[in-house]
Amino acid sequence: MGRTLAFKGRPQISAASSIVGPKEGLGPLASCFDEIMQDDLLGLDSWEKAESEMIRRAAMMCIEQVNMSIEDVDVMLCGDLLNQIIASGFAARALGVPFLGLYGACSTMVEAIILGAALVDSGYRKNAMCAASSHFCSAERQYRFPLEMGTQRPPSAQWTATACGTLMLVPKAEKPLACVTHGTLGVVTDYEIKDANQMGAAMAPAVADTLQAHLRDLDRTPEDYDLIVTGDLGYIGRNILHELLKQREIHVRDEQLVDCGASLFYQEQDTHAGASGCGCVAAVTCGKFLKELRDGKHSRILVLGSGAMLSPISTQQGESIPCISYGVALEGVD
Amino acid sequence: MGRTLAFKGRPQISAASSIVGPKEGLGPLASCFDEIMQDDLLGLDSWEKAESEMIRRAAMMCIEQVNMSIEDVDVMLCGDLLNQIIASGFAARALGVPFLGLYGACSTMVEAIILGAALVDSGYRKNAMCAASSHFCSAERQYRFPLEMGTQRPPSAQWTATACGTLMLVPKAEKPLACVTHGTLGVVTDYEIKDANQMGAAMAPAVADTLQAHLRDLDRTPEDYDLIVTGDLGYIGRNILHELLKQREIHVRDEQLVDCGASLFYQEQDTHAGASGCGCVAAVTCGKFLKELRDGKHSRILVLGSGAMLSPISTQQGESIPCISYGVALEGVD
């Protein structure tokens, strides 16, 4: 058992949707996403309200794919980066569904999939909708500086993606995208990084730890996976992870290790170390990897979400950055 | 099924611990708690760090009751009111346990018990530790005003309890305190209350909704419960709930309806509308009601946690207060 939950019934993902902001819509993955926002506000009067609306829209797109109505949703597991996860809470108000609020920073989507799969696989719920979002403008305002200041970002900084991904878990789907076979829980790790602009470096050890636990629990090697998808370490964190894995004698081929944050933008888009944010791994998994599993491009992948459990208050109090990573093994369905 | 999960194996609560602040230690429930803090800081240099330390201490007290070591803990489900749930995240770092971060505002403890019971009952985890905390000083600083300002509080304001409660769920305990038979999920409700000093009024409709769903799902009446415990509506919210239930023809006897927030302090302690905060319902359930179930004083109770899913940002943007309530049915074990 260890830290890994085995979902014996292999609950299936029946639908997945994604919505991203305008800048993300100019990146290399633009064609993967269901909706590209024309502006950051979606016609609303605050970025926070827009983020909440992104979750609502993604949820509606998700259920429409499988002709469900919102009343059919048995539970929604959702979180975001805003204080008191207001983007999720207000989206749940708009949707009127049974709601479980989660917080795992940028690992929230994977945390949601693990808990959703457990609730569906064990028969407590007939279905579970999992979602996570982030919004560049609301996150900058809250964690860093008001955008109006035009603060310079250091080269190691990651760019919080404006993105939301949503998926639906059911015991058995008509046209499944993939199934969830295992979930590995995270332990908070801390390598005493104190620079909130070095998130990739702070989070990489947590990902290495969860990957190691996952492989140990299941007696597997990285070669059992076509891809090991991380979200979101960015360019710097991804390379640190590769080094950490070498040190631990976990051999992952360079092309096998894909980071969502390092995939979302072109380098010329000036996001420095790449993307981050709950919504990045959520939207890239929903928009790209689940479709590739459906189409048989991969047969089995491991998605490792990673989150930095800091707050501006903890940083101001001189604390280092505790990080966590959750993993889910996804397989194509024949 | 509806919104209610039935835990067929009736997972048991093997241990429960509680820690409260000095003011709570002068209240009518003082003798219920395992530890009363001598000061608000526990010797640390910030209230946030003290809150995190409260969780760590309560967790250690909990496992010591059943001679477990911290390495034996299969998962900890925990949340608090601070931005990015840092009290919980840093406690999880100190404890080194597999961690699932939750956010349900003051309903977090009940959300944790539902998910923990599901993970244990279905065999995904051998045990699950559930915890929630709040701290008056860290909450005031974050949600309201710096304490140093000495701001006057209106009579309808609730006093965030400095408290933490922790319990351990296992399939079968040697000396069980109680078992968890059912959990009912919440739906976000909003009666358009915009005054953040009227939390009881904002949350009461959510509690009424979840109670109604619970009774409908299980075809039960309030008389099937010795007590209906809410946390935390305070004096005002409790009375509003009583009215709402009458309107819905749900007949709850006055003495049957007990609110944790209305029980924690003497009225002379000048907390106005009573206590609130994640830690209040957690500590009162762990410190008082679980022991009363163990001792046969009650045979079955329903604990309804309620949370206001607002943030200072949503209030500043003119939003009303969305609220949620989760319920768990607890029974004594013969």
XYZ file of C-alpha atoms in Angstrom:
668
model
C 0.000 0.000 0.000
C 2.514 2.632 1.116
C 1.383 6.004 -0.165
C -0.397 4.602 -3.220
C -4.113 3.918 -3.607
C -5.031 1.208 -6.116
C -8.368 1.789 -7.833
C -9.441 -1.774 -8.528
C -12.374 -0.869 -10.725
C -10.175 1.467 -12.786
C -12.646 4.367 -12.894
C -12.829 6.010 -16.289
C -12.621 9.583 -17.468
C -15.679 10.116 -19.610
C -15.126 13.760 -20.485
C -12.559 16.509 -20.104
C -12.628 20.183 -20.946
C -10.239 23.091 -20.840
C -10.295 26.841 -21.103
C -7.266 29.122 -21.279
C -6.466 32.819 -21.447
C -5.460 34.826 -24.519
C -1.695 34.484 -23.944
C -1.995 30.719 -23.451
C -4.032 30.685 -26.647
C -0.995 31.957 -28.541
C 1.226 29.158 -27.249
C 2.183 25.841 -28.842
C -0.740 23.954 -27.262
C -3.454 26.372 -28.422
C -5.206 23.792 -30.568
C -5.630 21.444 -27.597
C -7.998 23.643 -25.630
C -11.770 23.828 -25.903
C -11.999 27.558 -25.361
C -9.512 30.391 -25.663
C -10.673 33.498 -23.848
C -10.738 36.700 -25.894
C -9.762 38.759 -22.867
C -8.779 38.199 -19.252
C -12.086 39.339 -17.801
C -14.706 37.394 -19.747
C -16.825 40.539 -19.626
C -16.884 40.574 -15.826
C -15.638 43.316 -13.540
C -12.823 41.532 -11.741
C -10.207 38.892 -12.507
C -11.387 36.861 -9.542
C -14.917 36.719 -10.942
C -13.478 35.815 -14.350
C -11.533 32.933 -12.819
C -14.677 31.638 -11.184
C -16.511 31.932 -14.493
C -13.741 29.914 -16.183
C -14.446 27.027 -13.790
C -18.169 27.282 -14.395
C -17.716 27.259 -18.173
C -15.251 24.383 -18.136
C -17.635 22.394 -15.930
C -20.535 23.026 -18.292
C -18.426 22.066 -21.330
C -17.389 18.888 -19.547
C -20.907 17.689 -18.769
C -22.181 18.674 -22.220
C -19.679 16.291 -23.806
C -21.477 13.389 -22.191
C -25.002 14.809 -22.308
C -25.233 15.105 -18.548
C -27.152 17.863 -16.872
C -25.650 19.699 -13.933
C -28.180 18.059 -11.594
C -26.602 14.699 -12.471
C -23.235 15.673 -11.001
C -22.776 13.763 -7.766
C -19.821 15.739 -6.480
C -17.368 18.351 -7.671
C -13.838 18.374 -6.233
C -12.172 21.648 -6.990
C -9.593 24.154 -5.853
C -7.581 27.140 -6.963
C -4.835 29.468 -5.757
C -6.928 32.337 -4.464
C -7.290 33.006 -0.772
C -10.048 30.773 0.621
C -10.350 29.207 -2.874
C -13.010 31.752 -3.796
C -12.824 30.987 -7.532
C -13.959 27.440 -6.779
C -16.444 28.346 -4.058
C -18.220 30.894 -6.223
C -18.189 28.504 -9.202
C -19.784 25.852 -6.991
C -22.427 28.403 -6.018
C -23.164 29.084 -9.693
C -23.298 25.379 -10.510
C -25.270 24.235 -7.465
C -23.454 20.898 -7.208
C -22.293 19.000 -4.106
C -18.850 20.451 -3.550
C -15.608 19.425 -1.893
C -13.062 22.244 -1.695
C -9.427 21.238 -1.884
C -6.154 23.056 -1.545
C -2.928 21.568 -2.816
C -1.586 24.679 -4.564
C -0.594 23.727 -8.127
C -1.036 20.023 -7.311
C -4.755 20.498 -6.616
C -5.976 18.854 -9.843
C -4.118 15.641 -9.108
C -5.303 15.698 -5.481
C -8.846 16.051 -6.844
C -8.430 13.131 -9.258
C -7.155 10.851 -6.475
C -10.066 11.669 -4.160
C -12.600 11.653 -6.994
C -11.372 8.267 -8.211
C -11.603 6.889 -4.661
C -15.186 8.133 -4.260
C -16.292 6.701 -7.626
C -14.326 3.454 -7.514
C -15.694 2.583 -4.093
C -19.254 3.355 -5.146
C -19.848 6.292 -2.799
C -20.514 8.520 -5.802
C -21.789 7.635 -9.263
C -19.590 10.315 -10.769
C -17.096 12.948 -9.681
C -16.125 16.110 -11.498
C -12.555 17.263 -10.816
C -11.341 20.745 -11.604
C -8.645 23.286 -10.851
C -8.032 26.800 -12.077
C -5.584 29.652 -11.965
C -5.559 33.134 -13.420
C -2.424 35.180 -14.051
C -3.918 38.494 -13.032
C -5.684 37.370 -9.858
C -2.611 35.396 -8.770
C -0.189 38.281 -9.382
C -2.397 40.629 -7.401
C -2.606 38.231 -4.528
C 0.821 36.640 -4.317
C 3.171 39.181 -5.815
C 2.557 42.760 -6.924
C -0.346 44.627 -8.477
C 0.008 44.325 -12.246
C -0.246 48.110 -12.512
C 3.211 48.396 -10.910
C 4.842 46.721 -13.901
C 7.301 44.950 -11.607
C 10.181 43.183 -13.355
C 10.183 39.450 -12.953
C 13.463 37.585 -12.422
C 14.474 34.937 -15.000
C 13.653 32.113 -12.555
C 10.051 33.271 -12.094
C 7.216 31.211 -13.516
C 4.141 32.687 -15.175
C 0.865 31.674 -13.541
C -1.255 30.301 -16.352
C -4.768 31.581 -16.945
C -6.307 28.176 -17.368
C -8.832 25.710 -16.061
C -9.197 21.998 -16.692
C -12.153 19.847 -15.720
C -12.757 16.142 -16.063
C -15.502 13.680 -15.209
C -14.873 10.371 -13.472
C -17.368 7.517 -13.757
C -17.145 3.782 -13.128
C -17.552 3.066 -16.842
C -17.833 5.516 -19.721
C -19.352 5.061 -23.141
C -16.340 6.596 -24.902
C -13.629 6.773 -22.249
C -10.639 9.026 -22.648
C -8.602 7.044 -20.130
C -8.874 5.277 -16.791
C -7.293 6.020 -13.426
C -5.469 3.024 -12.001
C -3.482 4.425 -9.066
C -3.001 7.557 -7.029
C 0.002 8.341 -4.864
C -0.315 10.748 -1.952
C 2.207 13.463 -1.246
C 4.280 14.199 1.824
C 5.291 17.792 2.445
C 8.977 18.213 1.672
C 11.104 21.285 2.172
C 14.599 21.843 0.792
C 14.714 25.232 2.519
C 14.314 27.324 -0.607
C 13.137 30.750 0.559
C 12.946 32.576 -2.771
C 9.330 32.622 -3.988
C 10.706 33.194 -7.499
C 12.390 29.786 -7.421
C 9.286 27.618 -7.315
C 10.641 24.997 -9.681
C 13.635 24.417 -7.450
C 11.420 24.296 -4.360
C 8.968 21.797 -5.866
C 11.301 19.431 -7.724
C 12.280 17.470 -4.581
C 8.605 16.855 -3.734
C 8.038 15.446 -7.213
C 11.111 13.230 -6.957
C 9.857 11.971 -3.599
C 6.367 11.114 -4.839
C 7.673 9.507 -8.027
C 10.023 7.372 -5.958
C 7.208 6.379 -3.585
C 4.940 5.548 -6.517
C 7.498 3.300 -8.198
C 8.387 1.611 -4.903
C 4.757 1.014 -3.904
C 3.924 -0.578 -7.261
C 7.299 -2.173 -7.882
C 7.538 -0.373 -11.196
C 10.240 1.500 -13.066
C 9.912 4.664 -15.154
C 9.963 2.420 -18.242
C 6.483 1.253 -17.265
C 5.280 4.696 -18.350
C 5.306 6.218 -21.806
C 5.436 9.635 -20.241
C 6.076 11.111 -16.843
C 4.190 14.379 -16.883
C 4.953 16.986 -14.232
C 2.990 20.115 -13.518
C 4.399 22.608 -13.062
C 8.118 22.773 -12.570
C 8.980 24.980 -15.520
C 12.282 24.679 -17.367
C 14.479 25.109 -14.306
C 12.552 22.809 -12.000
C 12.242 20.150 -14.685
C 16.001 20.018 -15.087
C 16.539 19.947 -11.339
C 14.101 17.031 -11.128
C 16.028 15.199 -13.834
C 19.212 15.644 -11.794
C 17.560 14.568 -8.537
C 16.238 11.423 -10.188
C 19.705 10.569 -11.533
C 21.104 10.945 -8.016
C 18.451 8.537 -6.756
C 19.209 6.136 -9.602
C 15.771 6.550 -11.117
C 16.450 6.536 -14.828
C 14.053 8.657 -16.796
C 14.810 9.346 -20.439
C 14.982 13.015 -21.280
C 12.132 12.822 -23.812
C 10.037 10.811 -21.356
C 9.919 13.655 -18.827
C 7.468 16.343 -19.909
C 6.559 19.349 -17.803
C 3.237 21.076 -18.464
C 4.668 24.402 -17.367
C 7.544 24.048 -19.810
C 5.108 23.177 -22.622
C 2.411 25.834 -22.432
C 4.267 28.826 -23.855
C 6.856 29.473 -26.557
C 10.082 30.721 -25.047
C 9.603 33.905 -27.100
C 6.448 34.613 -25.102
C 8.720 35.875 -22.350
C 7.325 33.851 -19.478
C 10.883 33.212 -18.249
C 11.007 29.832 -16.468
C 7.701 28.662 -17.944
C 4.156 28.364 -16.693
C 2.750 27.419 -13.309
C -0.610 27.526 -11.549
C -3.284 24.950 -10.675
C -4.879 25.460 -14.047
C -1.789 24.646 -16.109
C -1.433 20.949 -15.304
C -5.235 20.691 -15.251
C -5.758 22.213 -18.698
C -2.766 20.497 -20.324
C -3.757 17.096 -18.940
C -7.393 17.575 -19.975
C -6.638 19.230 -23.299
C -3.656 17.238 -24.496
C -2.676 14.099 -22.612
C -6.123 12.592 -22.089
C -6.812 12.913 -25.813
C -3.455 11.292 -26.603
C -4.346 8.395 -24.294
C -7.726 8.067 -26.003
C -6.052 8.048 -29.407
C -3.571 5.382 -28.400
C -0.522 7.626 -28.667
C 0.401 6.538 -25.145
C -0.807 3.529 -23.250
C 0.149 4.588 -19.745
C 1.300 7.895 -18.262
C 2.012 9.179 -14.790
C 0.880 12.714 -13.990
C 2.665 14.320 -11.050
C 1.179 17.581 -9.848
C 3.310 19.688 -7.544
C 2.320 22.495 -5.250
C 4.156 25.043 -3.147
C 2.286 25.357 0.147
C 3.509 28.830 0.955
C 1.574 32.051 1.384
C 2.771 35.653 1.240
C 2.489 35.660 5.056
C 4.777 32.656 5.473
C 7.310 34.238 3.113
C 7.157 37.525 5.025
C 7.779 35.603 8.221
C 11.009 34.234 6.751
C 9.726 30.696 6.256
C 11.016 28.421 3.533
C 8.672 26.885 0.965
C 7.053 23.542 1.867
C 6.028 21.610 -1.228
C 3.870 18.617 -2.007
C 3.323 16.418 -5.024
C 0.542 13.959 -5.875
C 0.667 11.399 -8.657
C -1.960 9.592 -10.733
C -1.368 6.754 -13.161
C -3.602 7.007 -16.218
C -4.056 4.317 -18.845
C -5.736 4.166 -22.201
C -8.834 1.999 -22.424
C -8.966 -0.557 -25.231
C -27.796 8.022 -2.434
C -28.540 11.698 -3.005
C -25.908 13.771 -1.240
C -25.249 11.183 1.470
C -22.436 8.636 1.585
C -23.166 5.485 3.593
C -20.096 3.973 5.221
C -21.051 0.325 5.282
C -18.179 -0.789 7.479
C -18.944 1.987 9.989
C -15.343 3.134 10.447
C -14.486 3.882 14.034
C -12.885 6.803 15.766
C -10.072 5.327 17.823
C -8.713 8.542 19.296
C -9.463 12.231 19.468
C -7.540 15.159 20.879
C -8.073 18.841 21.341
C -6.095 21.938 22.198
C -7.509 25.395 22.870
C -6.283 28.893 23.647
C -6.249 30.620 27.046
C -9.620 32.372 26.578
C -11.282 29.124 25.496
C -9.705 27.531 28.542
C -11.734 29.878 30.768
C -15.008 28.869 29.127
C -17.623 26.324 30.203
C -16.040 23.473 28.238
C -12.519 23.905 29.637
C -12.454 20.497 31.265
C -13.169 18.780 27.936
C -9.920 19.713 26.251
C -6.603 17.882 26.391
C -4.454 20.979 26.440
C -5.122 24.604 27.294
C -2.454 26.904 25.937
C -0.838 29.236 28.471
C -0.462 31.951 25.855
C -1.436 32.542 22.239
C 2.055 32.037 20.845
C 3.208 28.741 22.341
C 6.664 30.296 22.620
C 6.890 30.918 18.876
C 7.355 34.218 17.113
C 4.096 34.465 15.183
C 0.458 33.481 15.641
C 0.549 31.632 12.327
C 3.416 29.471 13.541
C 1.575 28.896 16.815
C -1.511 27.729 14.926
C 0.571 25.274 12.972
C 2.142 24.053 16.201
C -1.339 23.527 17.675
C -2.127 21.112 14.838
C 1.155 19.299 15.305
C 0.587 18.926 19.047
C -3.004 17.771 18.656
C -1.899 15.220 16.055
C 0.795 13.878 18.357
C -1.632 13.679 21.298
C -4.072 11.827 19.080
C -1.669 9.127 17.969
C -0.221 8.741 21.468
C -3.659 7.791 22.766
C -3.552 4.662 20.633
C 0.189 4.019 20.821
C 0.717 4.760 17.156
C 3.853 6.339 15.847
C 3.653 9.119 13.313
C 5.066 6.807 10.625
C 1.951 4.665 11.034
C -0.360 7.453 9.884
C -1.593 6.590 6.398
C -3.044 9.984 5.580
C -3.844 13.272 7.292
C -6.777 15.340 6.033
C -6.541 18.830 7.375
C -7.398 22.447 6.759
C -7.626 25.827 8.418
C -8.715 29.402 7.722
C -5.380 30.937 6.811
C -4.551 31.904 3.246
C -3.294 28.819 1.410
C -4.012 26.781 4.584
C -0.457 27.396 5.783
C -1.175 26.271 9.351
C -2.016 22.817 7.992
C 0.701 22.733 5.338
C 3.447 23.606 7.806
C 2.049 21.132 10.366
C 2.146 18.431 7.686
C 5.755 19.365 7.030
C 6.586 18.970 10.712
C 4.738 15.654 10.940
C 5.969 14.158 7.656
C 2.703 12.331 6.967
C 0.874 11.835 3.650
C -1.304 14.919 3.487
C -4.529 15.993 1.829
C -5.229 19.709 2.196
C -8.873 20.716 2.386
C -10.717 23.994 2.495
C -14.296 24.204 3.634
C -13.923 27.233 5.903
C -15.422 26.389 9.322
C -16.916 23.171 7.920
C -13.465 21.754 7.144
C -13.423 19.231 10.009
C -16.633 17.607 8.853
C -15.434 17.611 5.231
C -12.271 15.863 6.470
C -14.252 13.250 8.412
C -16.400 12.426 5.354
C -13.383 11.982 3.079
C -11.345 10.211 5.744
C -14.192 7.803 6.476
C -14.559 7.086 2.749
C -10.830 6.329 2.387
C -10.780 4.036 5.441
C -14.135 2.334 4.902
C -13.254 1.419 1.317
C -9.857 0.074 2.337
C -7.737 2.611 0.459
C -6.159 3.669 3.740
C -5.663 1.714 6.961
C -6.237 4.868 8.960
C -6.956 8.542 8.415
C -6.229 11.422 10.754
C -8.650 14.342 10.427
C -7.927 17.772 11.822
C -8.881 21.419 11.592
C -7.642 24.501 13.385
C -8.251 28.180 13.830
C -6.542 30.896 15.829
C -8.196 34.124 16.921
C -5.151 36.319 16.373
C -4.085 34.974 12.978
C -7.674 35.067 11.728
C -8.282 38.644 12.900
C -5.089 39.799 11.223
C -6.023 38.124 7.987
C -9.767 38.584 7.694
C -10.526 41.697 9.689
C -8.219 44.210 11.319
C -4.829 44.071 13.016
C -5.459 43.392 16.700
C -3.310 46.391 17.548
C -6.038 48.677 16.169
C -8.426 47.630 18.909
C -11.347 47.785 16.486
C -14.799 47.509 18.051
C -16.714 44.423 17.063
C -20.457 44.621 16.388
C -22.812 42.508 18.550
C -23.445 40.106 15.659
C -19.734 39.284 15.226
C -18.452 35.863 16.191
C -15.148 35.256 17.911
C -12.789 32.976 15.991
C -11.816 30.266 18.451
C -8.190 29.439 19.088
C -8.648 25.713 18.907
C -7.708 22.533 17.110
C -9.340 19.131 17.131
C -7.878 15.944 15.698
C -9.312 12.459 15.418
C -8.196 9.111 14.069
C -10.361 6.937 11.859
C -9.718 3.207 11.571
C -11.819 0.271 10.378
C -12.000 -1.128 13.910
C -10.624 0.326 17.123
C -9.705 -1.376 20.361
C -11.563 1.197 22.451
C -13.676 3.143 19.995
C -15.091 6.532 20.881
C -17.742 6.323 18.175
C -18.269 5.234 14.592
C -19.086 7.199 11.458
C -22.129 5.851 9.656
C -22.964 8.517 7.075
C -21.664 11.717 5.583
C -23.729 14.282 3.703
C -22.088 16.604 1.191
C -22.803 20.301 1.040
C -24.068 22.468 -1.786
C -23.036 26.114 -1.781
C -26.010 28.257 -0.781
C -26.198 32.012 -0.688
C -28.949 34.069 0.907
C -27.220 37.258 -0.249
C -25.943 38.317 3.128
C -23.110 40.775 2.489
C -22.152 41.670 6.053
C -19.100 39.655 7.102
C -20.150 40.284 10.718
C -23.348 38.300 10.159
C -21.815 34.895 9.585
C -24.423 33.023 11.557
C -27.194 34.436 9.393
C -25.213 33.672 6.237
C -24.489 30.069 7.219
C -27.780 28.992 8.782
C -29.496 28.339 5.400
C -26.633 26.069 4.314
C -27.029 24.040 7.495
C -30.787 23.796 7.029
C -30.218 22.621 3.458
C -27.729 19.901 4.387
C -29.839 18.737 7.340
C -32.853 18.466 5.063
C -30.838 16.554 2.439
C -29.473 14.223 5.101
C -32.897 13.386 6.525
C -34.395 12.938 3.053
C -31.539 10.725 1.806
C -31.794 8.431 4.824
C -35.540 8.723 5.331
C -34.949 9.837 8.898
C -36.392 12.515 11.167
C -34.584 14.681 13.702
C -35.906 12.341 16.387
C -33.502 9.700 15.101
C -30.731 11.809 16.655
C -30.124 12.544 20.307
C -28.406 15.736 19.307
C -28.032 17.841 16.222
C -24.730 19.620 16.689
C -23.910 22.619 14.523
C -20.580 24.363 14.216
C -20.486 27.257 14.260
C -23.553 29.394 13.936
C -23.279 31.225 17.229
C -26.333 32.403 19.165
C -27.850 34.370 16.308
C -27.296 31.802 13.584
C -28.529 28.996 15.793
C -31.822 30.759 16.351
C -32.155 31.565 12.656
C -31.569 27.894 11.874
C -34.289 26.925 14.339
C -36.688 29.272 12.545
C -35.690 28.014 9.084
C -36.264 24.429 10.160
C -39.717 25.294 11.507
C -40.563 26.875 8.145
C -39.493 23.679 6.409
C -41.494 21.599 8.874
C -38.420 19.935 10.279
C -39.182 19.691 13.963
C -36.114 19.912 16.136
C -36.573 20.316 19.865
C -34.851 23.349 21.287
C -32.643 21.326 23.626
C -31.766 18.930 20.805
C -30.083 21.655 18.749
C -26.647 22.475 20.133
C -24.221 24.870 18.489
C -20.533 24.498 19.271
C -19.970 28.214 18.767
C -22.720 29.017 21.263
C -21.221 26.583 23.794
C -17.538 27.452 23.916
C -17.640 30.712 25.871
C -19.627 32.153 28.750
C -21.690 35.128 27.626
C -19.706 37.215 30.124
C -16.561 36.512 28.119
C -17.729 39.177 25.711
C -17.469 37.213 22.502
C -20.771 38.708 21.329
C -22.530 36.198 19.030
C -20.380 33.273 20.166
C -17.455 31.390 18.721
C -16.579 30.407 15.181
C -13.585 29.043 13.307
C -12.605 25.632 11.923
C -11.116 24.696 15.256
C -14.280 25.283 17.295
C -16.458 22.489 15.931
C -13.336 20.312 15.662
C -12.261 20.773 19.285
C -15.775 20.620 20.750
C -16.627 17.467 18.786
C -13.329 15.826 19.743
C -13.243 17.081 23.312
C -16.896 16.764 24.305
C -19.270 14.918 21.987
C -17.076 11.955 21.080
C -16.487 11.285 24.779
C -20.220 11.531 25.449
C -20.861 9.003 22.680
C -18.234 6.704 24.147
C -19.816 7.014 27.592
C -23.274 6.211 26.277
C -24.732 9.621 27.043
C -25.927 9.759 23.425
C -26.360 6.905 21.029
C -26.460 8.847 17.784
C -25.670 12.455 16.900
C -25.460 14.442 13.695
C -22.629 16.965 13.434
C -23.198 19.697 10.868
C -20.184 21.867 10.126
C -20.822 25.099 8.290
C -18.402 27.312 6.430
C -18.571 30.741 4.849
C -16.662 30.548 1.566
C -15.864 34.250 1.370
C -12.528 36.008 1.380
C -11.704 39.633 2.144
C -11.288 40.095 -1.626
C -14.764 38.828 -2.433
C -16.219 41.085 0.257
C -14.299 44.079 -1.102
C -15.691 43.297 -4.537
C -19.208 43.561 -3.161
C -19.973 39.859 -3.301
C -22.376 38.181 -0.915
C -21.284 35.271 1.272
C -21.599 31.778 -0.214
C -21.860 29.125 2.480
C -21.603 25.373 2.680
C -22.400 22.757 5.279
C -21.337 19.120 5.610
C -22.884 16.585 7.957
C -21.660 13.391 9.601
C -23.753 10.921 11.573
C -21.858 9.500 14.531
C -22.982 6.589 16.675
C -21.768 5.061 19.884
C -20.246 1.591 19.626
C -21.572 -1.070 21.989
